[in-house]
CSV table of C-alpha atoms in Angstrom, one decimal:
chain,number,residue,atom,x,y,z
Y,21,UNK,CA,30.0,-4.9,14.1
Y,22,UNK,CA,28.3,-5.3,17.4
Y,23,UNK,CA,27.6,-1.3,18.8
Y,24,UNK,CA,28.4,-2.7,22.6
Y,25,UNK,CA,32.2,-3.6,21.0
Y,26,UNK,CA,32.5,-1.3,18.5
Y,27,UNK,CA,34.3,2.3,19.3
Y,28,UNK,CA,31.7,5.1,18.5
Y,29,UNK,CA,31.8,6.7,15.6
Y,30,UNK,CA,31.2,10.5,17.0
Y,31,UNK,CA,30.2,11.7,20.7
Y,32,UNK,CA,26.5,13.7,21.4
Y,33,UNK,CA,27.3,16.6,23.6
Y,34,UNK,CA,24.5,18.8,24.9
Y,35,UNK,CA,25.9,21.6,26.9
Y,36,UNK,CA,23.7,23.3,29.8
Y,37,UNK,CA,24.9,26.7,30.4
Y,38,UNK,CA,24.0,30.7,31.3
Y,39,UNK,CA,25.0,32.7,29.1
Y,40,UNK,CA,27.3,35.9,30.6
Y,41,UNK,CA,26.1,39.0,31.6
Y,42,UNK,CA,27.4,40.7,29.0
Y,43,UNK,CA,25.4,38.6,26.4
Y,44,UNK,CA,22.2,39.0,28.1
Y,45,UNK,CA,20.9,41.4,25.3
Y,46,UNK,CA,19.7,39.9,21.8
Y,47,UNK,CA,22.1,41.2,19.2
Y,48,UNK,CA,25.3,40.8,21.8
Y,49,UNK,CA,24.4,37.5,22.0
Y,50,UNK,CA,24.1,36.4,18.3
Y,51,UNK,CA,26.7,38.4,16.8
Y,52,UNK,CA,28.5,36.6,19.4
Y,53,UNK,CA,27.2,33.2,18.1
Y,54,UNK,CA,27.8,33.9,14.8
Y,55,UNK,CA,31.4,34.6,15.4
Y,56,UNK,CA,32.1,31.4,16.6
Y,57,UNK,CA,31.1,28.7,14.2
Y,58,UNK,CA,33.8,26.6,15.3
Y,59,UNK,CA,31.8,26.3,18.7
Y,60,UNK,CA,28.6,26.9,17.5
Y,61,UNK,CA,27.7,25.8,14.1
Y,62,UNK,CA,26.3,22.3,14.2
Y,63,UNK,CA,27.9,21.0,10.9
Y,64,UNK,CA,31.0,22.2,11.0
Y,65,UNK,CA,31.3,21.2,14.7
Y,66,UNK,CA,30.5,17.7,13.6
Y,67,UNK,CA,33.2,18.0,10.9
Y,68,UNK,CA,35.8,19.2,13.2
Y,69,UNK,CA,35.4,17.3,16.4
Y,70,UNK,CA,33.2,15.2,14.9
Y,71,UNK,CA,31.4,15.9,18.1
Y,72,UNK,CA,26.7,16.2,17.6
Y,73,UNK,CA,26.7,19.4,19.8
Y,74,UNK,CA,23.3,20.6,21.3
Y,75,UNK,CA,22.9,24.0,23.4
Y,76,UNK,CA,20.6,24.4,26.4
Y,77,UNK,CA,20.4,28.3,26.9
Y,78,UNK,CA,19.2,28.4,30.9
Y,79,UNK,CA,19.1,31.9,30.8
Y,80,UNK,CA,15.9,32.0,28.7
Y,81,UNK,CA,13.2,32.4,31.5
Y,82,UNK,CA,11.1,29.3,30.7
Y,83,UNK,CA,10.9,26.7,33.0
Y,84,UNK,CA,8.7,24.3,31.4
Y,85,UNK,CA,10.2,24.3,28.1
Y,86,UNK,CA,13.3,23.8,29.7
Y,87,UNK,CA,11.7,20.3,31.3
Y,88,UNK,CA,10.5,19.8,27.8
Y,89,UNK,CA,14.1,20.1,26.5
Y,90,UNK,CA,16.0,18.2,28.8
Y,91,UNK,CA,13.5,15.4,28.9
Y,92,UNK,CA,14.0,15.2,25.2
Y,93,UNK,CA,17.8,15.3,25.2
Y,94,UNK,CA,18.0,12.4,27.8
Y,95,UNK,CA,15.6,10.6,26.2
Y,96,UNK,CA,17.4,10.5,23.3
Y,97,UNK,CA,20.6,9.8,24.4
Y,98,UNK,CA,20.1,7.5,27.2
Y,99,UNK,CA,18.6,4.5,25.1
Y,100,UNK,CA,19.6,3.0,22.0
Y,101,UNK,CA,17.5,3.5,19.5
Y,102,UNK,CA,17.3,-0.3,17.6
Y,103,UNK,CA,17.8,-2.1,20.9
Y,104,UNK,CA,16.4,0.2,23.6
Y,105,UNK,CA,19.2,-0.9,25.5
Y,106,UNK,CA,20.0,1.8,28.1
Y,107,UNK,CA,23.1,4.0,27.5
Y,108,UNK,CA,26.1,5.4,29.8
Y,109,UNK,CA,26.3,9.5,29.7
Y,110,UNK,CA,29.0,11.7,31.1
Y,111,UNK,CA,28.2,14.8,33.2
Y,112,UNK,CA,31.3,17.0,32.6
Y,113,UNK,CA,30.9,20.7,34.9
Y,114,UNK,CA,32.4,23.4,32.6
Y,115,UNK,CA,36.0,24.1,34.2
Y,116,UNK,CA,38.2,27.2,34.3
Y,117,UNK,CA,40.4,28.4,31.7
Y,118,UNK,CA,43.1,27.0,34.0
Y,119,UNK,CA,41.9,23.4,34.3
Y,120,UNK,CA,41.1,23.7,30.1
Y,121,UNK,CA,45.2,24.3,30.0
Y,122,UNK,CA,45.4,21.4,32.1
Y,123,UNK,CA,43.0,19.2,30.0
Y,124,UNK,CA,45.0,20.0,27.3
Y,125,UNK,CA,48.4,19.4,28.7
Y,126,UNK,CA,47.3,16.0,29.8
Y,127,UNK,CA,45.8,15.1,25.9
Y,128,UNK,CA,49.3,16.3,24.3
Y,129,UNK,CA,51.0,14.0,26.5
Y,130,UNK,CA,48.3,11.0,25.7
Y,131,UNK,CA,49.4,11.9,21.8
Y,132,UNK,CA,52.5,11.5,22.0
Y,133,UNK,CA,54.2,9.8,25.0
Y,134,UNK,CA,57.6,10.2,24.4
Y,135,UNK,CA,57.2,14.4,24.6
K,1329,UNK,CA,15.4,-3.5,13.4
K,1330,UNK,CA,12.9,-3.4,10.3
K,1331,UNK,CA,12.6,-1.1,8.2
K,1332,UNK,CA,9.0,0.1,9.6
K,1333,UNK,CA,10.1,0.0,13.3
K,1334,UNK,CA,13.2,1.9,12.6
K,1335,UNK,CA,11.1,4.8,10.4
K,1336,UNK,CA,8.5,4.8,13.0
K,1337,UNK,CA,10.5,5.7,15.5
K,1338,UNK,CA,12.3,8.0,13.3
K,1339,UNK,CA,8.9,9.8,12.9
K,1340,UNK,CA,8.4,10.0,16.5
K,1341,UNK,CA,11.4,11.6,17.3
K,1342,UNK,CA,11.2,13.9,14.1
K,1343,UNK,CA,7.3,14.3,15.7
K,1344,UNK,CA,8.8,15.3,18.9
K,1345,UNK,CA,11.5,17.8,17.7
K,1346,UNK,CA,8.7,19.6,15.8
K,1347,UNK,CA,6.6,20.1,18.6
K,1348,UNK,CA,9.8,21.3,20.3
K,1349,UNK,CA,11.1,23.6,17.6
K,1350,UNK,CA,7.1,25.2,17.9
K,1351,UNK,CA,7.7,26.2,21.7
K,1352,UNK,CA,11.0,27.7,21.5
K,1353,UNK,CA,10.9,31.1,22.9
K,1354,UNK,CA,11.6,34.3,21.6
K,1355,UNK,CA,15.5,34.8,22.0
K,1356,UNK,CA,16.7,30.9,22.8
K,1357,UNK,CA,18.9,31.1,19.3
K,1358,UNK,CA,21.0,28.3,20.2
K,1359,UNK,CA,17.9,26.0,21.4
K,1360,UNK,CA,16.0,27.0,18.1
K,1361,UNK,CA,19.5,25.9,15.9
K,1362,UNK,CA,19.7,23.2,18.2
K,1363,UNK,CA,16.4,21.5,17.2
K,1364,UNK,CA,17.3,22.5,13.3
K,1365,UNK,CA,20.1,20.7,13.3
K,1366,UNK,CA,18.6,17.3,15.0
K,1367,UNK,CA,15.6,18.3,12.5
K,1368,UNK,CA,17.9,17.8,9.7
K,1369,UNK,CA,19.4,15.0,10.7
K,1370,UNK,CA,16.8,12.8,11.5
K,1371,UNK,CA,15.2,14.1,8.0
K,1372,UNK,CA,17.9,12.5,6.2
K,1373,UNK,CA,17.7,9.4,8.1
K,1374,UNK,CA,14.3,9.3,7.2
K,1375,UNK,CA,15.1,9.6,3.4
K,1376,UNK,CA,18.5,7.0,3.7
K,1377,UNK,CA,16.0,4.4,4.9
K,1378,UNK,CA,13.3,5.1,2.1
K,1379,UNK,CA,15.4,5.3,-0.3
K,1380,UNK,CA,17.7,1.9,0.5
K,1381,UNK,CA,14.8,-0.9,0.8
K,1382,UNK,CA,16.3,-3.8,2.6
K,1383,UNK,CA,16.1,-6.4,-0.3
K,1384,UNK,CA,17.1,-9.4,2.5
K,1385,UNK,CA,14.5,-10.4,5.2
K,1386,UNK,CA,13.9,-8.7,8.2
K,1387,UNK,CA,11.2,-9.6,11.0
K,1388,UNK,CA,10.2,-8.7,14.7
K,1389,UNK,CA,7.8,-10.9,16.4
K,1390,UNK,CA,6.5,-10.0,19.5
K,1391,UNK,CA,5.0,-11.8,22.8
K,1392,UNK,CA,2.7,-10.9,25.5
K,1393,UNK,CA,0.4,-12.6,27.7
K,1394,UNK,CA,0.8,-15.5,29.9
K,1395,UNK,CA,4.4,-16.5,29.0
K,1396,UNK,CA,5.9,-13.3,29.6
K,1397,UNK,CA,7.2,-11.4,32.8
K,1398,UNK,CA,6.5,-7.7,32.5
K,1399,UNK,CA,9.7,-6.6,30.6
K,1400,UNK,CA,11.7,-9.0,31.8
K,1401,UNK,CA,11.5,-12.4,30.6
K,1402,UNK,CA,9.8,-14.9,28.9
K,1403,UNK,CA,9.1,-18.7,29.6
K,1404,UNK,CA,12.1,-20.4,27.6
K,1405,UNK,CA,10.3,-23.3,26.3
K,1406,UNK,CA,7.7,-21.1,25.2
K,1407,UNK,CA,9.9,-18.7,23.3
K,1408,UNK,CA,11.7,-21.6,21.4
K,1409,UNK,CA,8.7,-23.4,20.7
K,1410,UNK,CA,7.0,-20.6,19.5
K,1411,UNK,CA,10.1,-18.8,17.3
K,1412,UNK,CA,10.9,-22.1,15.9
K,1413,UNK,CA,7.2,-22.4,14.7
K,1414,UNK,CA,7.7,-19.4,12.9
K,1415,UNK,CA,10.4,-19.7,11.6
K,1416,UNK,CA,9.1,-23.8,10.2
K,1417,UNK,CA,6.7,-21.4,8.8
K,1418,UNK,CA,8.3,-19.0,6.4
K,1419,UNK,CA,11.0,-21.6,5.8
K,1420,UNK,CA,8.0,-23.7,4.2
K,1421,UNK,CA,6.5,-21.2,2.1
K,1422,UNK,CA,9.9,-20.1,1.2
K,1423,UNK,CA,10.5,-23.7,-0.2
K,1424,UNK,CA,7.1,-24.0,-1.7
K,1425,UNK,CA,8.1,-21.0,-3.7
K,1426,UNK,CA,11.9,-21.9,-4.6
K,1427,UNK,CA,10.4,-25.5,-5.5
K,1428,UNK,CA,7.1,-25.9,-5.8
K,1429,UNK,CA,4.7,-27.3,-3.3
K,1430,UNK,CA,6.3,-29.8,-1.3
K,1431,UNK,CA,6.0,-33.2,-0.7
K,1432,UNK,CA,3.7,-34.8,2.0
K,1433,UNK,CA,6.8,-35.2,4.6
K,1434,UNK,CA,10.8,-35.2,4.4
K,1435,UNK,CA,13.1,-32.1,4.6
K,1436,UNK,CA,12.8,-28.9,2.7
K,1437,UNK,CA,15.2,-29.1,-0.1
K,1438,UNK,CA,18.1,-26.1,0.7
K,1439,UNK,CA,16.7,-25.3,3.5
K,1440,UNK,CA,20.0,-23.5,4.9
K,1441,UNK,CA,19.5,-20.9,1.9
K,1442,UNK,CA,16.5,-19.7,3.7
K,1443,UNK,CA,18.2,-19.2,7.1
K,1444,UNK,CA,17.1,-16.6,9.7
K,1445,UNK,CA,18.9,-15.3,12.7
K,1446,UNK,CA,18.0,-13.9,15.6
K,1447,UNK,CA,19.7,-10.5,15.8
K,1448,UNK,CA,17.4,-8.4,18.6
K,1449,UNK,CA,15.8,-8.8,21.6
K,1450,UNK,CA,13.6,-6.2,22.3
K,1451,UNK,CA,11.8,-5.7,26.0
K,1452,UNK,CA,8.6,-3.9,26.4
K,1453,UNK,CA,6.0,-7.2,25.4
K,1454,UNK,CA,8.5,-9.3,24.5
K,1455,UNK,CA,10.4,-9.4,21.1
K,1456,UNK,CA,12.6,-11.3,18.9
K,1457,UNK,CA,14.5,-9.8,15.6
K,1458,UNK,CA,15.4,-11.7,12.8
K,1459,UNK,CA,16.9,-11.4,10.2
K,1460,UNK,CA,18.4,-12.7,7.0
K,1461,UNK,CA,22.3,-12.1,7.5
K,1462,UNK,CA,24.1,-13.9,5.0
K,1463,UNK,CA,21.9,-12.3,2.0
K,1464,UNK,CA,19.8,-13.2,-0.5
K,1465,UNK,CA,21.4,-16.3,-2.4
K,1466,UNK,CA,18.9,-15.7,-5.5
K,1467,UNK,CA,19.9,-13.2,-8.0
K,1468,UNK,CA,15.9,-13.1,-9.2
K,1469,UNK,CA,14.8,-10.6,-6.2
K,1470,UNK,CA,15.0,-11.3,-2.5
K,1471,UNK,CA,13.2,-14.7,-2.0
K,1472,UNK,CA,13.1,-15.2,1.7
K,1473,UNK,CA,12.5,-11.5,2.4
K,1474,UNK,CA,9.2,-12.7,0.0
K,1475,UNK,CA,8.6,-15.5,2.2
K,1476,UNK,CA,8.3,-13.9,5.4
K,1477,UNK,CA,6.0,-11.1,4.0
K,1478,UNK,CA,3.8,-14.1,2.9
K,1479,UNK,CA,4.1,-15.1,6.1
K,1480,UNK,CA,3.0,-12.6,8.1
K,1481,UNK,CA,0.4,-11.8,5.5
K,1482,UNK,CA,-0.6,-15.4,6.5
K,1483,UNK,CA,-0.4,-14.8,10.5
K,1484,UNK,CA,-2.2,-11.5,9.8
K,1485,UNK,CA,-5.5,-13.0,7.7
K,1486,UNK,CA,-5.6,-15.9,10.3
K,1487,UNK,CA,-6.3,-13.2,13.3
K,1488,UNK,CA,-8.8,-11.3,11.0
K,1489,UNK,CA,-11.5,-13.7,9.8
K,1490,UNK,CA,-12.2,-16.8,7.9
K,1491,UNK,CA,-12.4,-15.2,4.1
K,1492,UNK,CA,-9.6,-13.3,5.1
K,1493,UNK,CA,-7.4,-16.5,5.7
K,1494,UNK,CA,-8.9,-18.4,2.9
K,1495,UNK,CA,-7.4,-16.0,0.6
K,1496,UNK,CA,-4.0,-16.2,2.1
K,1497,UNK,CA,-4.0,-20.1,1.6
K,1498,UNK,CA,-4.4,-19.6,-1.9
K,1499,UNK,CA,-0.9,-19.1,-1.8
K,1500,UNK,CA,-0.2,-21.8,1.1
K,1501,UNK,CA,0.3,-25.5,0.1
K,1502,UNK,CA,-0.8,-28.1,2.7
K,1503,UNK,CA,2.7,-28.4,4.9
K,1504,UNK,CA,2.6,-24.2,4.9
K,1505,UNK,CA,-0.6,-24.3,6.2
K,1506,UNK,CA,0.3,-27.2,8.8
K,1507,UNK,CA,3.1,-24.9,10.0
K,1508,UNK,CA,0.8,-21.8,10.2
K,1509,UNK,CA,-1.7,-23.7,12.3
K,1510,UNK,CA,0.9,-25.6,14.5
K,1511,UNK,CA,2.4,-22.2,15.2
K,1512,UNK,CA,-1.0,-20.5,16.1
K,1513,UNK,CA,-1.6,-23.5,18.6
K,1514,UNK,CA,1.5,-22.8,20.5
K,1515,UNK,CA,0.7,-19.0,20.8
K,1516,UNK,CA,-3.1,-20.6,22.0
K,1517,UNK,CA,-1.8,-23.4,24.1
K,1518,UNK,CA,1.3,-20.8,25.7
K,1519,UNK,CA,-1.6,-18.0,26.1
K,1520,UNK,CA,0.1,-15.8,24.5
K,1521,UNK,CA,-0.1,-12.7,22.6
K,1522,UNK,CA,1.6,-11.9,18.8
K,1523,UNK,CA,2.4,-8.7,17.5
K,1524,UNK,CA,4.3,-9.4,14.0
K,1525,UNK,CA,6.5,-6.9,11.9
K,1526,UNK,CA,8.1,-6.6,8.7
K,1527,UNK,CA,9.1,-3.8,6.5
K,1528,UNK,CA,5.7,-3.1,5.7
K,1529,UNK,CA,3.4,-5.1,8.2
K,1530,UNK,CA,2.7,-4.2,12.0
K,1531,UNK,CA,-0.5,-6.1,13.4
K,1532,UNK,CA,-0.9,-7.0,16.8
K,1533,UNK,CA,-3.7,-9.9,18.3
K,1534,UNK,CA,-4.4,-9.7,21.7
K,1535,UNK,CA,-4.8,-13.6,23.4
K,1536,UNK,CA,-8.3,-13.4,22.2
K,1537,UNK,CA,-7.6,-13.1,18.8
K,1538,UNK,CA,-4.8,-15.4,18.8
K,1539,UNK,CA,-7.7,-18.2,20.2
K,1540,UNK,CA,-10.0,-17.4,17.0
K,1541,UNK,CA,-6.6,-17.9,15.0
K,1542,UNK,CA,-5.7,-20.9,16.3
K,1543,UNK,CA,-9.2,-22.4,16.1
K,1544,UNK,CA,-9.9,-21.1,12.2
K,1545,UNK,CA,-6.4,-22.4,11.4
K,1546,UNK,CA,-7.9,-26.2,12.7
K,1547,UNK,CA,-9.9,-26.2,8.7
K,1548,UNK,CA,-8.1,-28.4,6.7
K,1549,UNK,CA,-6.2,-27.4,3.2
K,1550,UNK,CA,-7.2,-28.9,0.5
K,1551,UNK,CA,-5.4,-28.2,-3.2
K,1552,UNK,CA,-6.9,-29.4,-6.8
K,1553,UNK,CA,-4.1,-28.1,-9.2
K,1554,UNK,CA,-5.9,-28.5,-12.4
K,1555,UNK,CA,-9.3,-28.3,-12.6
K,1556,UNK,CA,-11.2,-28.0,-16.1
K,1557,UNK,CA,-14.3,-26.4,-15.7
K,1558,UNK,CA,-16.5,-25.6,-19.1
K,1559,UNK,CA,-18.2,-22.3,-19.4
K,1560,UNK,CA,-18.0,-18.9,-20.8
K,1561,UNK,CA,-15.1,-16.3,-20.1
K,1562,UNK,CA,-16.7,-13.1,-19.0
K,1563,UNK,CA,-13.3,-11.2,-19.0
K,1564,UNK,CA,-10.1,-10.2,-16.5
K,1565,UNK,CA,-9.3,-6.7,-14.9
K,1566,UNK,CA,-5.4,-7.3,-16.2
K,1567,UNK,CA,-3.9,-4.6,-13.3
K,1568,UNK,CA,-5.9,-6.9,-10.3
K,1569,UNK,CA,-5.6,-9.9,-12.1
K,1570,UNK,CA,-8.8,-11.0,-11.5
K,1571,UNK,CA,-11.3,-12.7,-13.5
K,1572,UNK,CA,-14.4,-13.4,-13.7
K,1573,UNK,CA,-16.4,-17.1,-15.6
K,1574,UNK,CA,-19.7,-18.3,-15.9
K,1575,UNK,CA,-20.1,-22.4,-15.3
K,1576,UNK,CA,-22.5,-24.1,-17.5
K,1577,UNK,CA,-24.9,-23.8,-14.6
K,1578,UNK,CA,-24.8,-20.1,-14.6
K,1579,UNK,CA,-23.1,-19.6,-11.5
K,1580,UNK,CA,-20.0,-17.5,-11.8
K,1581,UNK,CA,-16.5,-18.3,-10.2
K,1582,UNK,CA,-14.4,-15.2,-9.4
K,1583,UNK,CA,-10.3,-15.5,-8.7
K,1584,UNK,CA,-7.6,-14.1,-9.4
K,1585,UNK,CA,-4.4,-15.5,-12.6
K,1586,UNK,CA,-2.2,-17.3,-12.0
K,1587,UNK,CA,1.6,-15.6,-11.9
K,1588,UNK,CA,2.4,-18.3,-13.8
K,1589,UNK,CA,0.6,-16.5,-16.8
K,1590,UNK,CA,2.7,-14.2,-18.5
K,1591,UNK,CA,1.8,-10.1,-18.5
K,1592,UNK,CA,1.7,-10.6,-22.8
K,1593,UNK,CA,-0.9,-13.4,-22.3
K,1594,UNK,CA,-2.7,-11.9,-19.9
K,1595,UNK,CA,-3.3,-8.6,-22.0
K,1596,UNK,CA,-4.4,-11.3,-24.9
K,1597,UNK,CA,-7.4,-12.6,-22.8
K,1598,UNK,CA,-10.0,-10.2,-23.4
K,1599,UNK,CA,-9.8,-9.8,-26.9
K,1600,UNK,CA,-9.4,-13.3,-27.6
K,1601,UNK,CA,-11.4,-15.2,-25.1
K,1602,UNK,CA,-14.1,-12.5,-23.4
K,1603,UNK,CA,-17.7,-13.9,-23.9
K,1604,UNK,CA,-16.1,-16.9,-25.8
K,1605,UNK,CA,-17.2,-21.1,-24.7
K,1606,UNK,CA,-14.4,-22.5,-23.5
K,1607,UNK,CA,-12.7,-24.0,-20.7
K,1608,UNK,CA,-11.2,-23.0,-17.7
K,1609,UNK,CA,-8.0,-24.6,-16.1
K,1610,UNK,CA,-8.1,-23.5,-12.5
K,1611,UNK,CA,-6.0,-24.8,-9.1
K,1612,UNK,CA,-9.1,-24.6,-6.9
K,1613,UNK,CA,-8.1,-24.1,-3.1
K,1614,UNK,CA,-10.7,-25.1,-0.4
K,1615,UNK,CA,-10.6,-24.1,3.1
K,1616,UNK,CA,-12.7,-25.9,5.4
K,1617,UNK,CA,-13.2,-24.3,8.7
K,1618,UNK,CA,-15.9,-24.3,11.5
K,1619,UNK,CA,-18.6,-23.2,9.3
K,1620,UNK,CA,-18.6,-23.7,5.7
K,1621,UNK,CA,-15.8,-24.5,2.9
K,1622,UNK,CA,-14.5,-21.4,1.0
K,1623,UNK,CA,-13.0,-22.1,-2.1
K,1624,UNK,CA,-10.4,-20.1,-4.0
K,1625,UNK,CA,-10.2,-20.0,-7.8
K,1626,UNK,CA,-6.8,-19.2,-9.4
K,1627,UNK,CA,-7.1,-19.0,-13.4
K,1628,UNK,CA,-4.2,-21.3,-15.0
K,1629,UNK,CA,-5.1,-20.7,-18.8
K,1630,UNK,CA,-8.1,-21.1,-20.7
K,1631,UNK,CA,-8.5,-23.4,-23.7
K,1632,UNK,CA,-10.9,-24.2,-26.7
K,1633,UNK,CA,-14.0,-26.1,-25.7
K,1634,UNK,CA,-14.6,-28.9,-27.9
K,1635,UNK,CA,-16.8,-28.5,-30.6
K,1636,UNK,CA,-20.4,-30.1,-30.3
C-alpha cells in the first residue's frame, strides 16, 4: 500500500527534556531509569505503545553534541527514507499531571462514546 | 528503491549513529541507550535486506544536465523519450533471452511478461524507479530482473571504453544493440547526464561520458552464429569459462563458452580435446566502432577435424 494513504504502523517519539533536580547525580538517575522500563526501555516501549522512543537528556552539559543529536533525529524523521519525500512532525510541550488526567479523560471518551 | 540504494543509505545512517554513539558523554544514559537501540534496528534492517534478495527487477535511473531544473523538474519530452528508451532496451534483451535473438523488425513476442513500472520519483539529479510489480512469470529464476542487470551492464561498458562495450555485445543481438545506441543518442542529443542503479550496479557518466557513449554506440553489430574454424584446442579455465585455440595460422582466439554448453561437458574438454586438431564452432561477434573492429569469440562445441 501507498505510505501517503496507508495508516502508520508505529509513531517515532524523541522526547527533549531536563532531567529533575533530584536526579542530577549518576546513580539517582539510573536506578531511576532502570525502574521504569515501561518508559524507558526501547523494546518493550515499542511492544507496549508500539511507540520508537528516543531520549534527549538536555541536562548533560554539551552543547555541540546536543546539535549533533538533534540534527540527527530531524534528519531522520523529517524525510522518508525510499522517497525523500519530506515528512509532518508533532511538537507536543510536556504538560502537567493535570492536563495528563485530561488527555486521558478525553481518549476514554474517544474509546468508547457511549460512556 | 533498490536493493543497493536502500542498504546504502542504511549504512549511512548506521555510519552516522556510530559516530554518534562514539561522542556520547560521560553520564547521557538515556542518549547512549538511545543510539543502541536505533543501532540495533538499523542492524537488522541491514541483515532483512541481505538476506531477502529481490528475485523481481528493480531499477533507478537517474538525470542531470541540460534537461533538468535543479531538483525540480525535468523537460517532459525528454524524460519520456529517454525512460522509454530504456525501458525498449531491457525489454529487448529480455526477449532475446526468453526467445532467442530476434527478428530484423516486428514486436517482441510477450512483451507484457516483461513489464516495468515506474514506482519512484526521486529529486536531487533527477530519478525514476522501476520496477517489476507483478513478479517474475518464469519459474526458472527471475528473467527480467536478469535483463535489466544486462542492461545496465550494457549502459555501464558503453560509458567506459570500446573493449569494454564490445564485451557486453557479446551478449546483445543487433535490435539490443539498436536500442542501447538509440537510448544513448537521446541522453546525447537531450544533454543529459545518466546515473543507473540496480541491486548491484551504481555508475554515474557525467554529459561528457554520455557523448563518448553515444558516439561508440554509432559501430554497427554484427553476429556470425556458427563459425567453424580448424585448429588446435589449447584448453578452458572451466570456473571463467574461457578458452583458449590456436588457428591454423598460429594466431590464437581467446573467448569465453557458450552457456549453452553444459557444466558435465565443459569439465570433459580438457581431457578429451586439450592440444587435440579439431574444429572450433564459434558465434563470433564483431563490433565496429570509430577505430578498428573488435571481435568476440564465444566457444559453441568443438568437433573432430577430418582426417587428412
Amino acid at each position: 500500500m501507498n505510505d501517503a494513504i496507508r495508516a502508520p504502523r508505529d509513531v517515532d517519539i524523541v522526547t527533549f527534556f531536563f532531567r529533575p533536580a533530584s536526579l542530577a547525580d549518576r546513580r539517582a538517575w539510573e536506578a531511576a531509569i532502570d525502574a521504569r522500563p515501561d518508559i524507558f526501555e526501547h523494546g518493550q516501549v515499542k511492544t507496549d505503545f508500539r511507540c520508537d522512543s528516543y531520549w534527549v537528556d538536555l541536562s548533560v552539559p554539551a552543547p555541540l553534541y546536543h546539535v549533533d543529536q538533534t540534527r540527527y533525529w530531524f534528519g531522520l524523521f523529517s524525510h522518508r527514507r525510499a522517497t525523500q519525500q519530506w515528512k509532518g512532525m508533532l511538537e507536543l510541550p510536556l504538560g502537567s499531571l493535570a492536563e495528563d488526567h485530561e488527555a486521558a479523560n478525553l481518549l476514554r471518551l474517544h474509546d468508547d462514546p457511549e460512556d | 528503491m533498490t536493493r543497493k540504494t536502500e542498504s546504502d543509505e542504511i549504512r549511512a545512517d548506521l555510519a552516522t549513529v556510530e559516530v554518534l554513539l562514539g561522542a556520547v558523554p560521560e553520564g547521557d544514559i538515556l542518549g547512549r541507550r538511545s543510539l543502541t537501540a536505533r543501532r540495533d534496528i538499523l542492524t537488522q534492517e541491514l541483515a532483512t535486506l541481505t538476506a531477502h534478495a529481490q528475485p523481481s527487477a528493480h531499477a533507478a535511473v537517474y538525470f542531470g544536465g541540460a534537461p533538468v531544473v535543479g531538483s525540480r523538474g525535468i523537460d517532459a519530452t525528454f524524460a519520456s523519450k529517454a525512460l522509454a528508451n530504456y525501458e525498449d532496451f531491457v525489454t529487448k534483451i529480455w526477449g532475446q533471452r526468453q526467445h532467442g535473438n530476434l527478428p530484423a523488425s516486428g514486436p517482441v513476442r510477450d512483451r507484457h511478461e516483461a513489464r516495468l513500472h515506474i514506482t519512484g520519483v526521486v529529486r536531487g539529479s533527477f530519478g525514476f524507479e522501476l520496477a517489476e510489480l507483478e513478479g517474475p512469470t518464469s519459474l526458472e529464476g527471475a528473467p527480467l530482473r536478469d535483463a535489466v542487470e544486462l542492461a545496465t551492464r550494457a549502459i555501464i561498458a558503453a560509458g567506459e571504453s570500446d573493449d569494454a562495450l564490445a564485451d557486453a555485445a557479446e551478449d546483445l543481438d543487433g535490435r539490443a544493440f539498436a536500442a542501447l545506441r538509440e537510448f544513448f543518442t537521446v541522453l546525447k542529443k537531450g544533454g543529459a547526464s545518466v546515473r543507473v542503479v540496480t541491486d548491484d550496479l551504481d555508475r554515474s557518466f557525467d554529459v561528457s561520458a554520455v557523448l563518448a557513449a553515444a558516439e561508440r554506440t554509432q559501430g554497427a553489430l554484427t553476429e556470425e552464429e556458427d563459425v567453424p574454424v580448424p585448429g588446435e584446442f589449447l584448453g578452458v579455465l572451466p570456473e571463467r569459462r574461457t578458452f583458449e585455440f590456436r588457428r591454423d595460422d598460429r594466431t590464437v582466439l581467446r573467448g569465453r563458452v557458450s552457456e549453452e554448453m553444459p557444466l558435465a561437458d565443459l569439465g570433459q574438454l580438457n581431457p578429451n580435446w586439450a592440444t587435440k586438431r579439431c574444429i572450433a564452432h564459434l558465434r563470433v561477434v564483431t563490433l565496429t566502432s570509430r577505430t578498428r573492429p573488435r571481435q568476440r569469440y564465444i566457444l559453441r562445441r568443438l568437433v573432430n577435424a577430418p582426417s587428412q
